[in-house]
PDB file of C-alpha atoms in Angstrom:
ATOM      1  CA  MET H   1      14.237  10.890 -38.905  1.00  0.00           C
ATOM      2  CA  THR H   2      11.818  12.127 -35.380  1.00  0.00           C
ATOM      3  CA  MET H   3      14.808  12.486 -32.752  1.00  0.00           C
ATOM      4  CA  LEU H   4      12.887  10.655 -29.194  1.00  0.00           C
ATOM      5  CA  LYS H   5      12.514  12.856 -26.431  1.00  0.00           C
ATOM      6  CA  LYS H   6      14.805  12.061 -23.329  1.00  0.00           C
ATOM      7  CA  LYS H   7      13.570  11.565 -20.126  1.00  0.00           C
ATOM      8  CA  ASN H   8      15.794  12.940 -17.551  1.00  0.00           C
ATOM      9  CA  ILE H   9      15.904  10.813 -14.353  1.00  0.00           C
ATOM     10  CA  ILE H  10      17.164  11.302 -10.485  1.00  0.00           C
ATOM     11  CA  ILE H  11      18.133   8.736  -9.879  1.00  0.00           C
ATOM     12  CA  TRP H  12      18.534   8.039  -5.459  1.00  0.00           C
ATOM     13  CA  GLY H  13      20.965   6.047  -4.072  1.00  0.00           C
ATOM     14  CA  GLY H  14      24.359   5.228  -4.837  1.00  0.00           C
ATOM     15  CA  LYS H  15      24.569   1.208  -3.872  1.00  0.00           C
ATOM     16  CA  SER H  16      23.729  -2.096  -5.649  1.00  0.00           C
ATOM     17  CA  GLN H  17      19.932  -1.384  -6.591  1.00  0.00           C
ATOM     18  CA  SER H  18      20.440   1.346  -8.164  1.00  0.00           C
ATOM     19  CA  LYS H  19      23.606  -0.081  -9.433  1.00  0.00           C
ATOM     20  CA  ILE H  20      21.011  -2.455 -11.184  1.00  0.00           C
ATOM     21  CA  LEU H  21      18.638  -0.023 -11.750  1.00  0.00           C
ATOM     22  CA  ILE H  22      20.545   1.389 -14.533  1.00  0.00           C
ATOM     23  CA  GLU H  23      20.994  -0.759 -16.482  1.00  0.00           C
ATOM     24  CA  THR H  24      17.477  -1.467 -17.152  1.00  0.00           C
ATOM     25  CA  ILE H  25      16.809   2.077 -17.487  1.00  0.00           C
ATOM     26  CA  LYS H  26      19.649   1.637 -20.336  1.00  0.00           C
ATOM     27  CA  LEU H  27      17.503  -0.777 -22.463  1.00  0.00           C
ATOM     28  CA  ASP H  28      14.948   1.985 -22.561  1.00  0.00           C
ATOM     29  CA  LYS H  29      16.864   4.607 -25.312  1.00  0.00           C
ATOM     30  CA  LYS H  30      14.755   7.331 -24.830  1.00  0.00           C
ATOM     31  CA  ASN H  31      15.981   7.436 -20.988  1.00  0.00           C
ATOM     32  CA  LYS H  32      18.877   9.619 -19.859  1.00  0.00           C
ATOM     33  CA  ILE H  33      20.112   9.569 -16.404  1.00  0.00           C
ATOM     34  CA  SER H  34      20.715  13.063 -15.109  1.00  0.00           C
ATOM     35  CA  ALA H  35      22.510  12.328 -11.714  1.00  0.00           C
ATOM     36  CA  ILE H  36      22.553   9.965  -8.741  1.00  0.00           C
ATOM     37  CA  VAL H  37      21.961  11.587  -5.157  1.00  0.00           C
ATOM     38  CA  ASP H  38      22.970   9.990  -2.325  1.00  0.00           C
ATOM     39  CA  PRO H  39      23.822  12.150   0.662  1.00  0.00           C
ATOM     40  CA  ILE H  40      24.713   9.875   3.306  1.00  0.00           C
ATOM     41  CA  ILE H  41      27.719   7.438   1.068  1.00  0.00           C
ATOM     42  CA  ASN H  42      31.423   9.201   0.289  1.00  0.00           C
ATOM     43  CA  LYS H  43      32.037   7.179  -2.281  1.00  0.00           C
ATOM     44  CA  LEU H  44      29.652   6.106  -5.199  1.00  0.00           C
ATOM     45  CA  GLU H  45      29.663   2.318  -5.789  1.00  0.00           C
ATOM     46  CA  ILE H  46      28.686   2.705  -9.261  1.00  0.00           C
ATOM     47  CA  VAL H  47      31.440   2.788 -12.181  1.00  0.00           C
ATOM     48  CA  GLU H  48      29.229   5.100 -14.733  1.00  0.00           C
ATOM     49  CA  LEU H  49      29.930   8.357 -16.486  1.00  0.00           C
ATOM     50  CA  ILE H  50      26.910  10.312 -14.280  1.00  0.00           C
ATOM     51  CA  PRO H  51      27.039  13.390 -12.190  1.00  0.00           C
ATOM     52  CA  PHE H  52      26.835  12.140  -7.961  1.00  0.00           C
ATOM     53  CA  VAL H  53      24.677  14.561  -6.593  1.00  0.00           C
ATOM     54  CA  LYS H  54      25.604  15.176  -2.150  1.00  0.00           C
ATOM     55  CA  THR H  55      24.412  18.120  -1.037  1.00  0.00           C
ATOM     56  CA  VAL H  56      21.212  20.542  -1.302  1.00  0.00           C
ATOM     57  CA  ASN H  57      22.544  23.257  -3.841  1.00  0.00           C
ATOM     58  CA  GLU H  58      23.877  20.586  -6.505  1.00  0.00           C
ATOM     59  CA  PHE H  59      20.652  19.060  -6.365  1.00  0.00           C
ATOM     60  CA  LYS H  60      18.097  21.959  -6.982  1.00  0.00           C
ATOM     61  CA  LYS H  61      20.844  22.155 -10.251  1.00  0.00           C
ATOM     62  CA  TYR H  62      19.678  18.927 -11.688  1.00  0.00           C
ATOM     63  CA  LEU H  63      15.728  18.979  -9.975  1.00  0.00           C
ATOM     64  CA  LYS H  64      15.987  21.945 -12.720  1.00  0.00           C
ATOM     65  CA  LYS H  65      17.035  19.787 -15.322  1.00  0.00           C
ATOM     66  CA  SER H  66      15.007  16.020 -15.184  1.00  0.00           C
ATOM     67  CA  GLU H  67      11.457  15.033 -15.023  1.00  0.00           C
ATOM     68  CA  TYR H  68      11.732  11.838 -13.613  1.00  0.00           C
ATOM     69  CA  PHE H  69      13.271   9.951 -10.899  1.00  0.00           C
ATOM     70  CA  ILE H  70      13.660   6.341  -9.126  1.00  0.00           C
ATOM     71  CA  VAL H  71      14.625   5.777  -5.270  1.00  0.00           C
ATOM     72  CA  GLY H  72      17.529   2.864  -5.705  1.00  0.00           C
ATOM     73  CA  ILE H  73      17.154   1.597  -2.221  1.00  0.00           C
ATOM     74  CA  GLY H  74      16.652  -1.773  -1.598  1.00  0.00           C
ATOM     75  CA  GLY H  75      17.115  -4.254   1.537  1.00  0.00           C
ATOM     76  CA  SER H  76      14.333  -3.803   3.935  1.00  0.00           C
ATOM     77  CA  HIS H  77      14.433  -0.185   3.649  1.00  0.00           C
ATOM     78  CA  GLY H  78      10.269  -0.182   2.204  1.00  0.00           C
ATOM     79  CA  LEU H  79       9.897   2.745   4.546  1.00  0.00           C
ATOM     80  CA  ALA H  80      12.533   4.713   3.756  1.00  0.00           C
ATOM     81  CA  ARG H  81      11.752   4.124  -0.213  1.00  0.00           C
ATOM     82  CA  SER H  82       8.499   5.175   0.099  1.00  0.00           C
ATOM     83  CA  LYS H  83       8.976   8.135   1.773  1.00  0.00           C
ATOM     84  CA  ILE H  84      11.953  10.087  -0.273  1.00  0.00           C
ATOM     85  CA  SER H  85       9.365   8.712  -2.859  1.00  0.00           C
ATOM     86  CA  LYS H  86       6.875  10.472  -1.238  1.00  0.00           C
ATOM     87  CA  LYS H  87       9.377  13.746  -1.413  1.00  0.00           C
ATOM     88  CA  LEU H  88      10.330  13.555  -4.895  1.00  0.00           C
ATOM     89  CA  ILE H  89       7.279  13.852  -5.731  1.00  0.00           C
ATOM     90  CA  ASP H  90       6.938  16.862  -3.647  1.00  0.00           C
ATOM     91  CA  CYS H  91       9.646  18.064  -5.428  1.00  0.00           C
ATOM     92  CA  ASN H  92       7.200  17.973  -8.939  1.00  0.00           C
ATOM     93  CA  LEU H  93       9.057  14.711 -10.037  1.00  0.00           C
ATOM     94  CA  LYS H  94       7.212  11.994 -12.099  1.00  0.00           C
ATOM     95  CA  PRO H  95       7.589   8.718 -10.757  1.00  0.00           C
ATOM     96  CA  LEU H  96       9.902   5.825 -13.367  1.00  0.00           C
ATOM     97  CA  SER H  97       8.975   2.415 -12.607  1.00  0.00           C
ATOM     98  CA  ALA H  98      11.959  -0.027 -14.262  1.00  0.00           C
ATOM     99  CA  ILE H  99      10.336  -3.496 -15.599  1.00  0.00           C
ATOM    100  CA  HIS H 100      13.064  -5.575 -17.343  1.00  0.00           C
ATOM    101  CA  PRO H 101      12.456  -7.117 -20.390  1.00  0.00           C
ATOM    102  CA  THR H 102      12.453 -10.675 -18.952  1.00  0.00           C
ATOM    103  CA  ALA H 103       9.601 -10.361 -16.550  1.00  0.00           C
ATOM    104  CA  PHE H 104       5.820 -11.146 -17.012  1.00  0.00           C
ATOM    105  CA  LEU H 105       3.409  -9.111 -15.497  1.00  0.00           C
ATOM    106  CA  HIS H 106       0.465 -10.768 -16.640  1.00  0.00           C
ATOM    107  CA  LYS H 107      -2.486  -7.877 -18.875  1.00  0.00           C
ATOM    108  CA  THR H 108      -4.544  -8.431 -15.735  1.00  0.00           C
ATOM    109  CA  CYS H 109      -2.669  -6.905 -12.918  1.00  0.00           C
ATOM    110  CA  LYS H 110      -3.166  -3.710 -11.174  1.00  0.00           C
ATOM    111  CA  ILE H 111       0.511  -2.002 -10.662  1.00  0.00           C
ATOM    112  CA  GLY H 112       1.219   0.976  -9.385  1.00  0.00           C
ATOM    113  CA  LYS H 113       3.827   3.819  -8.589  1.00  0.00           C
ATOM    114  CA  GLY H 114       7.592   3.393  -8.948  1.00  0.00           C
ATOM    115  CA  LEU H 115       7.680  -0.367  -9.448  1.00  0.00           C
ATOM    116  CA  GLN H 116      11.061  -1.638 -10.113  1.00  0.00           C
ATOM    117  CA  VAL H 117      10.891  -5.619 -11.542  1.00  0.00           C
ATOM    118  CA  MET H 118      14.057  -7.559 -11.721  1.00  0.00           C
ATOM    119  CA  PRO H 119      15.160 -10.127 -14.543  1.00  0.00           C
ATOM    120  CA  GLY H 120      12.756 -13.182 -14.788  1.00  0.00           C
ATOM    121  CA  VAL H 121      10.104 -12.023 -12.326  1.00  0.00           C
ATOM    122  CA  ASN H 122       6.667 -13.785 -13.135  1.00  0.00           C
ATOM    123  CA  VAL H 123       3.288 -11.846 -11.905  1.00  0.00           C
ATOM    124  CA  ASN H 124       0.106 -13.778 -12.662  1.00  0.00           C
ATOM    125  CA  CYS H 125      -3.078 -12.957 -13.564  1.00  0.00           C
ATOM    126  CA  PHE H 126      -5.236 -10.312 -10.974  1.00  0.00           C
ATOM    127  CA  SER H 127      -2.746  -8.799  -8.803  1.00  0.00           C
ATOM    128  CA  ASN H 128      -2.268  -5.964  -7.005  1.00  0.00           C
ATOM    129  CA  ILE H 129       1.283  -4.630  -7.121  1.00  0.00           C
ATOM    130  CA  GLY H 130       1.261  -1.101  -4.842  1.00  0.00           C
ATOM    131  CA  ASP H 131       3.647   1.921  -4.989  1.00  0.00           C
ATOM    132  CA  PHE H 132       7.245   1.700  -4.867  1.00  0.00           C
ATOM    133  CA  VAL H 133       8.020  -2.882  -4.478  1.00  0.00           C
ATOM    134  CA  ILE H 134      10.844  -3.772  -5.573  1.00  0.00           C
ATOM    135  CA  LEU H 135      10.257  -7.472  -7.124  1.00  0.00           C
ATOM    136  CA  ASN H 136      14.042  -9.261  -7.268  1.00  0.00           C
ATOM    137  CA  THR H 137      15.090 -11.665 -10.044  1.00  0.00           C
ATOM    138  CA  SER H 138      12.638 -14.900 -10.352  1.00  0.00           C
ATOM    139  CA  SER H 139      10.690 -14.135  -7.777  1.00  0.00           C
ATOM    140  CA  THR H 140       7.381 -15.563  -8.687  1.00  0.00           C
ATOM    141  CA  VAL H 141       3.597 -13.892  -7.114  1.00  0.00           C
ATOM    142  CA  ASP H 142       0.969 -16.065  -7.881  1.00  0.00           C
ATOM    143  CA  HIS H 143      -2.370 -15.703  -8.765  1.00  0.00           C
ATOM    144  CA  GLU H 144      -4.661 -13.238  -7.091  1.00  0.00           C
ATOM    145  CA  CYS H 145      -2.148 -11.587  -4.454  1.00  0.00           C
ATOM    146  CA  ILE H 146      -2.363  -8.394  -3.136  1.00  0.00           C
ATOM    147  CA  ILE H 147       1.193  -6.353  -2.436  1.00  0.00           C
ATOM    148  CA  GLY H 148       1.379  -2.753  -0.275  1.00  0.00           C
ATOM    149  CA  ASN H 149       3.246  -0.089  -0.820  1.00  0.00           C
ATOM    150  CA  GLY H 150       7.042  -0.260  -0.477  1.00  0.00           C
ATOM    151  CA  VAL H 151       7.595  -4.079  -0.404  1.00  0.00           C
ATOM    152  CA  HIS H 152      10.517  -5.945  -1.488  1.00  0.00           C
ATOM    153  CA  ILE H 153       9.860  -9.781  -2.641  1.00  0.00           C
ATOM    154  CA  MET H 154      13.522 -10.749  -3.231  1.00  0.00           C
ATOM    155  CA  GLY H 155      15.099 -13.431  -5.750  1.00  0.00           C
ATOM    156  CA  ASN H 156      13.485 -16.764  -6.600  1.00  0.00           C
ATOM    157  CA  ALA H 157      10.683 -15.812  -3.530  1.00  0.00           C
ATOM    158  CA  TYR H 158       7.538 -18.277  -4.301  1.00  0.00           C
ATOM    159  CA  VAL H 159       4.344 -16.161  -3.352  1.00  0.00           C
ATOM    160  CA  GLY H 160       1.197 -18.293  -3.058  1.00  0.00           C
ATOM    161  CA  GLY H 161      -2.351 -17.419  -4.653  1.00  0.00           C
ATOM    162  CA  ARG H 162      -4.180 -15.140  -2.740  1.00  0.00           C
ATOM    163  CA  VAL H 163      -1.994 -13.734  -0.563  1.00  0.00           C
ATOM    164  CA  LYS H 164      -1.956 -10.519   1.364  1.00  0.00           C
ATOM    165  CA  ILE H 165       1.040  -8.437   1.629  1.00  0.00           C
ATOM    166  CA  GLY H 166       0.777  -4.959   3.875  1.00  0.00           C
ATOM    167  CA  ASN H 167       3.264  -2.292   3.296  1.00  0.00           C
ATOM    168  CA  PHE H 168       6.824  -2.281   3.612  1.00  0.00           C
ATOM    169  CA  VAL H 169       7.233  -5.590   4.103  1.00  0.00           C
ATOM    170  CA  THR H 170      10.094  -7.585   3.201  1.00  0.00           C
ATOM    171  CA  ILE H 171      10.332 -11.215   1.978  1.00  0.00           C
ATOM    172  CA  GLY H 172      13.637 -12.757   1.852  1.00  0.00           C
ATOM    173  CA  SER H 173      15.199 -15.150  -0.732  1.00  0.00           C
ATOM    174  CA  ASN H 174      13.528 -18.555  -1.642  1.00  0.00           C
ATOM    175  CA  ALA H 175      11.352 -17.567   0.592  1.00  0.00           C
ATOM    176  CA  THR H 176       8.003 -19.582  -0.216  1.00  0.00           C
ATOM    177  CA  ILE H 177       4.410 -18.232   1.444  1.00  0.00           C
ATOM    178  CA  PHE H 178       1.396 -20.097   1.458  1.00  0.00           C
ATOM    179  CA  PRO H 179      -1.982 -19.512  -0.379  1.00  0.00           C
ATOM    180  CA  ASP H 180      -4.374 -17.748   1.201  1.00  0.00           C
ATOM    181  CA  ILE H 181      -2.098 -15.844   4.494  1.00  0.00           C
ATOM    182  CA  GLU H 182      -1.839 -12.401   5.047  1.00  0.00           C
ATOM    183  CA  ILE H 183       1.607 -10.630   6.213  1.00  0.00           C
ATOM    184  CA  LYS H 184       1.010  -7.478   8.339  1.00  0.00           C
ATOM    185  CA  ASN H 185       2.883  -4.108   7.519  1.00  0.00           C
ATOM    186  CA  GLY H 186       6.442  -3.816   8.443  1.00  0.00           C
ATOM    187  CA  ALA H 187       7.365  -7.771   8.552  1.00  0.00           C
ATOM    188  CA  PHE H 188      10.099  -9.916   7.829  1.00  0.00           C
ATOM    189  CA  ILE H 189      10.475 -13.314   6.099  1.00  0.00           C
ATOM    190  CA  GLY H 190      13.446 -14.552   6.756  1.00  0.00           C
ATOM    191  CA  ALA H 191      15.551 -16.287   3.653  1.00  0.00           C
ATOM    192  CA  GLY H 192      14.594 -19.928   2.836  1.00  0.00           C
ATOM    193  CA  SER H 193      11.899 -19.922   5.249  1.00  0.00           C
ATOM    194  CA  VAL H 194       8.622 -21.504   4.338  1.00  0.00           C
ATOM    195  CA  VAL H 195       5.503 -19.252   5.758  1.00  0.00           C
ATOM    196  CA  ARG H 196       2.148 -21.746   6.179  1.00  0.00           C
ATOM    197  CA  LYS H 197       0.071 -19.035   9.410  1.00  0.00           C
ATOM    198  CA  ASN H 198      -0.476 -15.338   9.357  1.00  0.00           C
ATOM    199  CA  VAL H 199       2.277 -13.066  10.132  1.00  0.00           C
ATOM    200  CA  GLY H 200       1.927 -10.557  12.410  1.00  0.00           C
ATOM    201  CA  GLU H 201       2.904  -6.870  11.996  1.00  0.00           C
ATOM    202  CA  ASN H 202       6.889  -6.193  12.286  1.00  0.00           C
ATOM    203  CA  GLN H 203       7.141  -9.139  13.328  1.00  0.00           C
ATOM    204  CA  VAL H 204      10.256 -11.287  12.024  1.00  0.00           C
ATOM    205  CA  VAL H 205       9.657 -15.041  10.808  1.00  0.00           C
ATOM    206  CA  VAL H 206      12.268 -17.666   9.887  1.00  0.00           C
ATOM    207  CA  GLY H 207      12.694 -20.917   9.267  1.00  0.00           C
ATOM    208  CA  ASN H 208      10.641 -24.550   7.934  1.00  0.00           C
ATOM    209  CA  PRO H 209       7.849 -23.544   9.541  1.00  0.00           C
ATOM    210  CA  ALA H 210       8.158 -20.080   9.406  1.00  0.00           C
ATOM    211  CA  LYS H 211       8.308 -19.106  13.668  1.00  0.00           C
ATOM    212  CA  PHE H 212       8.082 -15.688  15.486  1.00  0.00           C
ATOM    213  CA  LEU H 213      12.393 -14.636  15.983  1.00  0.00           C
ATOM    214  CA  LYS H 214      11.809 -10.951  17.276  1.00  0.00           C
ATOM    215  CA  SER H 215       9.938  -7.662  16.088  1.00  0.00           C
ATOM    216  CA  VAL H 216      11.539  -4.674  14.164  1.00  0.00           C
ATOM    217  CA  LYS H 217      10.868  -1.308  13.119  1.00  0.00           C
ATOM    218  CA  GLN H 218      11.854  -0.009  10.083  1.00  0.00           C
ATOM    219  CA  SER H 219      13.315   3.795  10.653  1.00  0.00           C
ATOM    220  CA  TYR H 220      13.886   6.514   7.743  1.00  0.00           C
ATOM    221  CA  ASP H 221      16.277   9.318   7.108  1.00  0.00           C
ATOM    222  CA  LEU H 222      14.807  12.557   4.783  1.00  0.00           C
ATOM    223  CA  GLY H 223      18.331  14.137   4.602  1.00  0.00           C
ATOM    224  CA  PHE H 224      18.207  17.357   2.735  1.00  0.00           C
ATOM    225  CA  LEU H 225      14.582  15.916   1.958  1.00  0.00           C
ATOM    226  CA  GLU H 226      13.773  17.789   4.265  1.00  0.00           C
ATOM    227  CA  LYS H 227      14.501  21.379   3.467  1.00  0.00           C
ATOM    228  CA  PHE H 228      12.272  21.814   0.732  1.00  0.00           C
TER     229      PHE H 228
END
């Protein structure tokens, strides 16, 4: 019997998003999680017998044993997820995508690196999805959409046809984006909002119809990865 070659994977982040990712990663018998890396938290929220790495020396040890990575940072931290991912690529790790088997992505879609797709997601034909994107539970992306890097579309959100979403945008749970809308880099769409007109860079919009609330700017901390 032929032995399956294992994919040794480092997960970056020790909170909820990584907890969810583990369940999808485990569905593929070729996958093996080498370690969970999180230099920020003191206690791992994941009840798994997986080594927990917090220091540079520990990270170097597991880096030698691993080939792939995935960054389990959700919420509105798309910029951090993308920056950390690029640093891990510089460490000669390959980005892993985790796509739940109940999700549907049409064969005509173009998909970037490090995609995370939760159960029940539906992506219609001719849509383009960038790198390090999260499509959360039962979200829908309709036809011919363009989704930038580091985007997070949260649970049950609906993105209409031909929508353009810039980099590091967060679409809140149950939000609705009308067709042909453009949402620029770093914007945040509040939960349950209905977006009927374009949204500017770094704008937070909320309500039905969605209205401007304030401006925000995402930050990131590369921690000990800056030493590599």
